[in-house]
Amino acid sequence: MAASLRRALRAPAAPVVLADLDPRATPQAPGHKEATKEATRADAAHLAELQRRLYAEATGGGRRRVLLVLQGMDTSGKGGVVEHVLGAVEPHGVHAVTFGRPTPEELRHSFLWRVRRAVPGPGMIGVFNRSHYEDVLVSRVRQRAAPEVVERRYRDVVRFERRLADDGVTVLKVFLHVSPWEQKERLLARLDDSGSRWKFDPTDVDDRALWPEYQRAYAAALERTDTDAAPWYVVPADRKWYRNWAVGRLLRETLTELQPRLPEPPWDVDEQRDRLLEEPPLSG
């Protein structure tokens, strides 16, 4: 495989300044738009085979799984990634979860309670479309929690992700980095398309007024929670075709490194073949 995209897109060391990272960049893209789309389709076939092997490995007692965490401003493409990247693998091998505002029941527990319940099982690729990071991002920007509470949550997140890694979960965290200008165009496109207006939320416009605060909150999250056990990757997201290729390639690199193995059957292959060949004719 070519040079590691994970190395190229790994979140920078602190201090993180998102304004220094170009949301229209295309690091290691295999070409322009059409060439990259073609590479995305080729990667999808490899990804599907790797996912099939990971799923099969679990039937033999394996505990390994992958958790893809997607974060980003509205319209950055979290749903698009789920559709275009994870849509290439067998549905029964993917567990996608979207975290909205906590329910009354969830608020009675710690902020990680609902997240722990959504961790994918062995052999699965789990996807968090938004995640436990909402509780450090929105809480910080909207001042729904005291600064010391947010700082404690950073530490809780690091411990939680370390435990996941110890339990066989490979955590792949992706920040989809979109520009305010591109977001504006995508929001306007939703309003202009009657078939997409259901995706529009007036609070998205409210959040645009807090763009600098959100950028600082994302930078802080990257700084506080980027670890070798659960690294962050910053994917430029202004170009959808590059975004989809990059996330798919990050997943492909991750699964290739895991080298999932098909389990050996606990029964004798030749014996079972002989049973089928020697069985009497079946009626009907």
Short mmCIF file of N, CA, C and O in Angstrom, two decimals, residues 18-122:
data_model
loop_
_atom_site.label_atom_id
_atom_site.label_comp_id
_atom_site.label_asym_id
_atom_site.label_seq_id
_atom_site.Cartn_x
_atom_site.Cartn_y
_atom_site.Cartn_z
N LEU A 18 -6.89 25.13 14.12
CA LEU A 18 -7.60 24.60 12.96
C LEU A 18 -7.55 25.54 11.77
O LEU A 18 -7.62 25.10 10.62
N ALA A 19 -7.43 26.84 12.03
CA ALA A 19 -7.35 27.81 10.94
C ALA A 19 -6.11 27.58 10.08
O ALA A 19 -6.06 28.03 8.93
N ASP A 20 -5.11 26.89 10.62
CA ASP A 20 -3.88 26.61 9.86
C ASP A 20 -4.03 25.38 8.97
O ASP A 20 -3.12 25.08 8.18
N LEU A 21 -5.14 24.65 9.10
CA LEU A 21 -5.35 23.43 8.33
C LEU A 21 -6.37 23.71 7.23
O LEU A 21 -7.49 24.14 7.51
N ASP A 22 -6.00 23.47 5.99
CA ASP A 22 -6.82 23.81 4.83
C ASP A 22 -7.95 22.79 4.63
O ASP A 22 -7.67 21.62 4.33
N PRO A 23 -9.21 23.20 4.79
CA PRO A 23 -10.32 22.25 4.60
C PRO A 23 -10.55 21.83 3.15
O PRO A 23 -11.35 20.94 2.89
N ARG A 24 -9.85 22.48 2.21
CA ARG A 24 -9.95 22.10 0.80
C ARG A 24 -8.74 21.30 0.33
O ARG A 24 -8.64 20.96 -0.86
N ALA A 25 -7.84 20.99 1.24
CA ALA A 25 -6.65 20.23 0.87
C ALA A 25 -7.02 18.80 0.49
O ALA A 25 -8.08 18.29 0.87
N THR A 26 -6.12 18.13 -0.24
CA THR A 26 -6.37 16.76 -0.68
C THR A 26 -5.11 15.91 -0.49
O THR A 26 -4.59 15.35 -1.45
N PRO A 27 -4.60 15.78 0.73
CA PRO A 27 -3.35 15.03 0.95
C PRO A 27 -3.44 13.60 0.42
O PRO A 27 -4.38 12.87 0.70
N GLN A 28 -2.45 13.22 -0.37
CA GLN A 28 -2.28 11.87 -0.91
C GLN A 28 -3.43 11.38 -1.78
O GLN A 28 -3.55 10.20 -2.06
N ALA A 29 -4.29 12.30 -2.24
CA ALA A 29 -5.36 11.88 -3.15
C ALA A 29 -4.74 11.23 -4.38
O ALA A 29 -3.70 11.67 -4.87
N PRO A 30 -5.36 10.16 -4.89
CA PRO A 30 -4.79 9.45 -6.05
C PRO A 30 -4.93 10.20 -7.36
O PRO A 30 -4.51 9.70 -8.41
N GLY A 31 -5.50 11.37 -7.34
CA GLY A 31 -5.67 12.16 -8.56
C GLY A 31 -6.74 13.22 -8.32
O GLY A 31 -7.06 13.54 -7.18
N HIS A 32 -7.27 13.74 -9.41
CA HIS A 32 -8.34 14.72 -9.29
C HIS A 32 -9.66 14.00 -8.98
O HIS A 32 -9.67 12.82 -8.65
N LYS A 33 -10.75 14.70 -9.11
CA LYS A 33 -12.05 14.22 -8.63
C LYS A 33 -12.41 12.83 -9.17
O LYS A 33 -12.71 11.91 -8.39
N GLU A 34 -12.40 12.64 -10.48
CA GLU A 34 -12.85 11.37 -11.05
C GLU A 34 -11.91 10.23 -10.71
O GLU A 34 -12.34 9.11 -10.42
N ALA A 35 -10.61 10.51 -10.73
CA ALA A 35 -9.64 9.47 -10.37
C ALA A 35 -9.80 9.05 -8.91
O ALA A 35 -9.69 7.87 -8.57
N THR A 36 -10.07 10.02 -8.06
CA THR A 36 -10.24 9.71 -6.63
C THR A 36 -11.53 8.94 -6.40
O THR A 36 -11.58 8.03 -5.58
N LYS A 37 -12.59 9.29 -7.13
CA LYS A 37 -13.83 8.53 -7.01
C LYS A 37 -13.64 7.08 -7.44
O LYS A 37 -14.17 6.15 -6.84
N GLU A 38 -12.86 6.88 -8.50
CA GLU A 38 -12.58 5.52 -8.96
C GLU A 38 -11.79 4.75 -7.90
O GLU A 38 -12.05 3.57 -7.64
N ALA A 39 -10.82 5.42 -7.27
CA ALA A 39 -10.05 4.78 -6.21
C ALA A 39 -10.93 4.46 -5.01
O ALA A 39 -10.73 3.45 -4.34
N THR A 40 -11.92 5.31 -4.74
CA THR A 40 -12.85 5.06 -3.65
C THR A 40 -13.63 3.77 -3.90
O THR A 40 -13.84 2.97 -2.98
N ARG A 41 -14.06 3.56 -5.13
CA ARG A 41 -14.79 2.34 -5.46
C ARG A 41 -13.89 1.12 -5.32
O ARG A 41 -14.34 0.06 -4.84
N ALA A 42 -12.64 1.24 -5.73
CA ALA A 42 -11.71 0.11 -5.58
C ALA A 42 -11.45 -0.19 -4.12
O ALA A 42 -11.41 -1.36 -3.70
N ASP A 43 -11.27 0.85 -3.32
CA ASP A 43 -11.05 0.66 -1.89
C ASP A 43 -12.25 0.00 -1.23
O ASP A 43 -12.11 -0.77 -0.28
N ALA A 44 -13.45 0.32 -1.73
CA ALA A 44 -14.67 -0.23 -1.13
C ALA A 44 -14.68 -1.75 -1.22
O ALA A 44 -15.11 -2.44 -0.28
N ALA A 45 -14.20 -2.30 -2.32
CA ALA A 45 -14.15 -3.76 -2.47
C ALA A 45 -13.19 -4.37 -1.45
O ALA A 45 -13.49 -5.40 -0.84
N HIS A 46 -12.04 -3.74 -1.27
CA HIS A 46 -11.07 -4.24 -0.28
C HIS A 46 -11.65 -4.11 1.13
O HIS A 46 -11.49 -5.02 1.96
N LEU A 47 -12.30 -3.00 1.39
CA LEU A 47 -12.88 -2.77 2.72
C LEU A 47 -13.95 -3.81 3.03
O LEU A 47 -14.03 -4.33 4.14
N ALA A 48 -14.78 -4.13 2.04
CA ALA A 48 -15.83 -5.13 2.24
C ALA A 48 -15.24 -6.48 2.58
O ALA A 48 -15.76 -7.21 3.44
N GLU A 49 -14.16 -6.86 1.91
CA GLU A 49 -13.53 -8.15 2.19
C GLU A 49 -12.90 -8.18 3.57
O GLU A 49 -13.01 -9.17 4.31
N LEU A 50 -12.25 -7.09 3.97
CA LEU A 50 -11.65 -7.01 5.30
C LEU A 50 -12.72 -7.06 6.38
O LEU A 50 -12.54 -7.72 7.42
N GLN A 51 -13.82 -6.37 6.15
CA GLN A 51 -14.91 -6.39 7.13
C GLN A 51 -15.51 -7.80 7.23
O GLN A 51 -15.84 -8.26 8.33
N ARG A 52 -15.63 -8.48 6.12
CA ARG A 52 -16.16 -9.85 6.13
C ARG A 52 -15.26 -10.77 6.96
O ARG A 52 -15.74 -11.60 7.74
N ARG A 53 -13.96 -10.58 6.82
CA ARG A 53 -13.02 -11.39 7.59
C ARG A 53 -13.07 -11.07 9.09
O ARG A 53 -12.98 -11.96 9.94
N LEU A 54 -13.23 -9.79 9.39
CA LEU A 54 -13.33 -9.40 10.80
C LEU A 54 -14.57 -10.01 11.43
O LEU A 54 -14.54 -10.51 12.57
N TYR A 55 -15.68 -9.97 10.70
CA TYR A 55 -16.94 -10.53 11.19
C TYR A 55 -16.80 -12.04 11.39
O TYR A 55 -17.25 -12.60 12.41
N ALA A 56 -16.16 -12.70 10.41
CA ALA A 56 -15.97 -14.16 10.51
C ALA A 56 -15.05 -14.51 11.68
O ALA A 56 -15.27 -15.51 12.37
N GLU A 57 -14.02 -13.69 11.89
CA GLU A 57 -13.08 -13.95 12.99
C GLU A 57 -13.81 -14.04 14.32
O GLU A 57 -13.48 -14.87 15.18
N ALA A 58 -14.84 -13.19 14.50
CA ALA A 58 -15.58 -13.19 15.76
C ALA A 58 -16.37 -14.47 15.95
O ALA A 58 -16.59 -14.89 17.10
N THR A 59 -16.80 -15.12 14.87
CA THR A 59 -17.53 -16.38 15.02
C THR A 59 -16.63 -17.47 15.58
O THR A 59 -17.13 -18.47 16.11
N GLY A 60 -15.33 -17.28 15.46
CA GLY A 60 -14.38 -18.23 16.02
C GLY A 60 -13.89 -17.84 17.40
O GLY A 60 -12.94 -18.44 17.91
N GLY A 61 -14.52 -16.84 17.99
CA GLY A 61 -14.16 -16.43 19.35
C GLY A 61 -13.33 -15.17 19.44
O GLY A 61 -12.98 -14.73 20.54
N GLY A 62 -13.01 -14.54 18.30
CA GLY A 62 -12.22 -13.31 18.33
C GLY A 62 -13.01 -12.16 18.94
O GLY A 62 -14.24 -12.11 18.84
N ARG A 63 -12.32 -11.22 19.56
CA ARG A 63 -12.99 -10.10 20.22
C ARG A 63 -12.70 -8.76 19.55
O ARG A 63 -13.19 -7.72 20.00
N ARG A 64 -11.95 -8.75 18.48
CA ARG A 64 -11.56 -7.48 17.89
C ARG A 64 -12.70 -6.84 17.12
O ARG A 64 -13.54 -7.51 16.53
N ARG A 65 -12.74 -5.51 17.15
CA ARG A 65 -13.73 -4.71 16.41
C ARG A 65 -13.16 -3.33 16.19
O ARG A 65 -12.14 -2.98 16.78
N VAL A 66 -13.81 -2.55 15.35
CA VAL A 66 -13.35 -1.20 15.02
C VAL A 66 -14.48 -0.22 15.34
O VAL A 66 -15.65 -0.49 15.04
N LEU A 67 -14.12 0.90 15.94
CA LEU A 67 -15.09 1.96 16.22
C LEU A 67 -14.64 3.22 15.50
O LEU A 67 -13.59 3.79 15.81
N LEU A 68 -15.45 3.65 14.53
CA LEU A 68 -15.19 4.88 13.79
C LEU A 68 -16.02 6.00 14.42
O LEU A 68 -17.25 5.94 14.43
N VAL A 69 -15.34 7.00 14.95
CA VAL A 69 -15.99 8.15 15.58
C VAL A 69 -15.94 9.32 14.60
O VAL A 69 -14.85 9.73 14.18
N LEU A 70 -17.11 9.84 14.23
CA LEU A 70 -17.19 10.95 13.29
C LEU A 70 -17.68 12.20 14.01
O LEU A 70 -18.75 12.20 14.61
N GLN A 71 -16.87 13.24 13.97
CA GLN A 71 -17.25 14.53 14.54
C GLN A 71 -17.01 15.62 13.51
O GLN A 71 -16.16 15.48 12.63
N GLY A 72 -17.76 16.69 13.63
CA GLY A 72 -17.59 17.81 12.72
C GLY A 72 -18.79 18.73 12.81
O GLY A 72 -19.85 18.35 13.32
N MET A 73 -18.62 19.93 12.31
CA MET A 73 -19.72 20.88 12.28
C MET A 73 -20.84 20.35 11.38
O MET A 73 -20.62 19.46 10.55
N ASP A 74 -22.04 20.88 11.54
CA ASP A 74 -23.15 20.47 10.70
C ASP A 74 -22.79 20.68 9.23
O ASP A 74 -22.14 21.66 8.86
N THR A 75 -23.20 19.73 8.41
CA THR A 75 -22.94 19.64 6.96
C THR A 75 -21.52 19.19 6.64
O THR A 75 -21.15 19.15 5.46
N SER A 76 -20.70 18.84 7.64
CA SER A 76 -19.34 18.42 7.33
C SER A 76 -19.30 17.06 6.64
O SER A 76 -18.29 16.70 6.04
N GLY A 77 -20.41 16.30 6.73
CA GLY A 77 -20.49 15.07 5.94
C GLY A 77 -20.50 13.78 6.74
O GLY A 77 -20.19 12.72 6.18
N LYS A 78 -20.90 13.83 7.99
CA LYS A 78 -20.92 12.61 8.80
C LYS A 78 -21.87 11.58 8.18
O LYS A 78 -21.53 10.41 8.03
N GLY A 79 -23.09 12.03 7.84
CA GLY A 79 -24.04 11.13 7.22
C GLY A 79 -23.58 10.66 5.86
O GLY A 79 -23.80 9.50 5.48
N GLY A 80 -22.92 11.54 5.12
CA GLY A 80 -22.41 11.16 3.80
C GLY A 80 -21.37 10.07 3.88
O GLY A 80 -21.32 9.16 3.05
N VAL A 81 -20.52 10.14 4.89
CA VAL A 81 -19.51 9.10 5.08
C VAL A 81 -20.17 7.76 5.38
O VAL A 81 -19.79 6.72 4.82
N VAL A 82 -21.17 7.78 6.26
CA VAL A 82 -21.87 6.53 6.59
C VAL A 82 -22.49 5.94 5.32
O VAL A 82 -22.40 4.73 5.07
N GLU A 83 -23.09 6.78 4.50
CA GLU A 83 -23.75 6.30 3.28
C GLU A 83 -22.77 5.80 2.24
O GLU A 83 -22.94 4.71 1.68
N HIS A 84 -21.75 6.60 1.96
CA HIS A 84 -20.88 6.30 0.83
C HIS A 84 -19.70 5.39 1.17
O HIS A 84 -19.19 4.69 0.29
N VAL A 85 -19.26 5.38 2.42
CA VAL A 85 -18.13 4.54 2.80
C VAL A 85 -18.61 3.24 3.43
O VAL A 85 -18.27 2.15 2.98
N LEU A 86 -19.44 3.35 4.45
CA LEU A 86 -19.91 2.13 5.12
C LEU A 86 -20.98 1.42 4.32
O LEU A 86 -21.26 0.24 4.56
N GLY A 87 -21.59 2.12 3.35
CA GLY A 87 -22.57 1.47 2.50
C GLY A 87 -21.97 0.38 1.64
O GLY A 87 -22.71 -0.42 1.05
N ALA A 88 -20.65 0.30 1.57
CA ALA A 88 -19.99 -0.70 0.72
C ALA A 88 -19.85 -2.04 1.41
O ALA A 88 -19.56 -3.04 0.75
N VAL A 89 -20.03 -2.09 2.72
CA VAL A 89 -19.83 -3.35 3.45
C VAL A 89 -21.18 -3.97 3.78
O VAL A 89 -22.22 -3.34 3.70
N GLU A 90 -21.15 -5.23 4.20
CA GLU A 90 -22.39 -5.94 4.50
C GLU A 90 -23.07 -5.31 5.71
O GLU A 90 -22.43 -5.11 6.75
N PRO A 91 -24.36 -4.99 5.61
CA PRO A 91 -25.05 -4.27 6.69
C PRO A 91 -24.98 -4.95 8.04
O PRO A 91 -24.88 -4.28 9.07
N HIS A 92 -25.01 -6.30 8.05
CA HIS A 92 -25.01 -6.97 9.35
C HIS A 92 -23.67 -6.87 10.07
O HIS A 92 -23.56 -7.22 11.23
N GLY A 93 -22.65 -6.35 9.38
CA GLY A 93 -21.35 -6.18 10.02
C GLY A 93 -21.08 -4.77 10.49
O GLY A 93 -19.98 -4.48 10.96
N VAL A 94 -22.09 -3.89 10.36
CA VAL A 94 -21.93 -2.48 10.74
C VAL A 94 -22.99 -2.11 11.78
O VAL A 94 -24.16 -2.47 11.63
N HIS A 95 -22.57 -1.40 12.80
CA HIS A 95 -23.50 -0.91 13.82
C HIS A 95 -23.32 0.59 13.93
O HIS A 95 -22.33 1.07 14.50
N ALA A 96 -24.25 1.35 13.35
CA ALA A 96 -24.15 2.81 13.33
C ALA A 96 -25.10 3.41 14.35
O ALA A 96 -26.26 3.00 14.45
N VAL A 97 -24.60 4.38 15.12
CA VAL A 97 -25.39 5.02 16.17
C VAL A 97 -25.22 6.53 16.04
O VAL A 97 -24.12 7.03 15.81
N THR A 98 -26.34 7.24 16.19
CA THR A 98 -26.30 8.70 16.22
C THR A 98 -26.72 9.17 17.61
O THR A 98 -27.76 8.74 18.12
N PHE A 99 -25.93 10.02 18.21
CA PHE A 99 -26.24 10.53 19.54
C PHE A 99 -26.83 11.94 19.43
O PHE A 99 -26.16 12.86 18.98
N GLY A 100 -28.08 12.07 19.82
CA GLY A 100 -28.72 13.37 19.86
C GLY A 100 -28.68 13.93 21.27
O GLY A 100 -27.85 13.53 22.10
N ARG A 101 -29.59 14.85 21.55
CA ARG A 101 -29.68 15.38 22.91
C ARG A 101 -30.03 14.25 23.87
O ARG A 101 -30.87 13.41 23.55
N PRO A 102 -29.42 14.22 25.05
CA PRO A 102 -29.69 13.13 26.00
C PRO A 102 -31.17 13.11 26.40
O PRO A 102 -31.80 14.15 26.57
N THR A 103 -31.69 11.90 26.54
CA THR A 103 -33.06 11.73 27.01
C THR A 103 -33.08 11.91 28.53
O THR A 103 -32.02 11.89 29.19
N PRO A 104 -34.28 12.07 29.13
CA PRO A 104 -34.34 12.17 30.60
C PRO A 104 -33.69 10.98 31.30
O PRO A 104 -33.01 11.15 32.32
N GLU A 105 -33.87 9.77 30.74
CA GLU A 105 -33.23 8.61 31.35
C GLU A 105 -31.71 8.72 31.28
O GLU A 105 -31.01 8.43 32.26
N GLU A 106 -31.20 9.13 30.12
CA GLU A 106 -29.75 9.24 29.96
C GLU A 106 -29.16 10.29 30.87
O GLU A 106 -28.03 10.15 31.37
N LEU A 107 -29.90 11.35 31.12
CA LEU A 107 -29.42 12.42 32.00
C LEU A 107 -29.31 11.97 33.45
O LEU A 107 -28.62 12.62 34.25
N ARG A 108 -29.97 10.87 33.79
CA ARG A 108 -29.87 10.36 35.16
C ARG A 108 -28.59 9.58 35.39
O ARG A 108 -28.30 9.16 36.52
N HIS A 109 -27.83 9.36 34.32
CA HIS A 109 -26.58 8.60 34.41
C HIS A 109 -25.40 9.50 34.02
O HIS A 109 -25.58 10.64 33.60
N SER A 110 -24.20 8.96 34.12
CA SER A 110 -23.03 9.70 33.68
C SER A 110 -23.08 9.87 32.16
O SER A 110 -23.77 9.10 31.47
N PHE A 111 -22.35 10.85 31.64
CA PHE A 111 -22.46 11.15 30.21
C PHE A 111 -21.96 10.00 29.33
O PHE A 111 -22.31 9.92 28.15
N LEU A 112 -21.16 9.10 29.88
CA LEU A 112 -20.65 7.97 29.10
C LEU A 112 -21.56 6.75 29.18
O LEU A 112 -21.30 5.76 28.48
N TRP A 113 -22.61 6.80 29.97
CA TRP A 113 -23.47 5.62 30.14
C TRP A 113 -24.07 5.15 28.82
O TRP A 113 -23.99 3.98 28.45
N ARG A 114 -24.66 6.08 28.08
CA ARG A 114 -25.30 5.69 26.82
C ARG A 114 -24.29 5.29 25.77
O ARG A 114 -24.58 4.51 24.86
N VAL A 115 -23.07 5.82 25.90
CA VAL A 115 -22.02 5.51 24.92
C VAL A 115 -21.51 4.08 25.13
O VAL A 115 -21.31 3.34 24.17
N ARG A 116 -21.30 3.70 26.38
CA ARG A 116 -20.84 2.34 26.67
C ARG A 116 -21.82 1.31 26.12
O ARG A 116 -21.40 0.25 25.62
N ARG A 117 -23.09 1.61 26.19
CA ARG A 117 -24.11 0.66 25.71
C ARG A 117 -24.10 0.52 24.19
O ARG A 117 -24.66 -0.43 23.65
N ALA A 118 -23.49 1.47 23.50
CA ALA A 118 -23.50 1.47 22.04
C ALA A 118 -22.19 0.97 21.43
O ALA A 118 -22.05 0.95 20.21
N VAL A 119 -21.24 0.57 22.26
CA VAL A 119 -19.96 0.07 21.75
C VAL A 119 -20.21 -1.18 20.90
O VAL A 119 -20.97 -2.07 21.32
N PRO A 120 -19.63 -1.28 19.72
CA PRO A 120 -19.90 -2.43 18.85
C PRO A 120 -19.40 -3.74 19.46
O PRO A 120 -18.42 -3.77 20.21
N GLY A 121 -20.09 -4.81 19.11
CA GLY A 121 -19.68 -6.13 19.56
C GLY A 121 -18.53 -6.68 18.73
O GLY A 121 -18.15 -6.10 17.71
N PRO A 122 -17.96 -7.81 19.15
CA PRO A 122 -16.84 -8.42 18.41
C PRO A 122 -17.19 -8.65 16.94
O PRO A 122 -18.30 -9.04 16.59
#
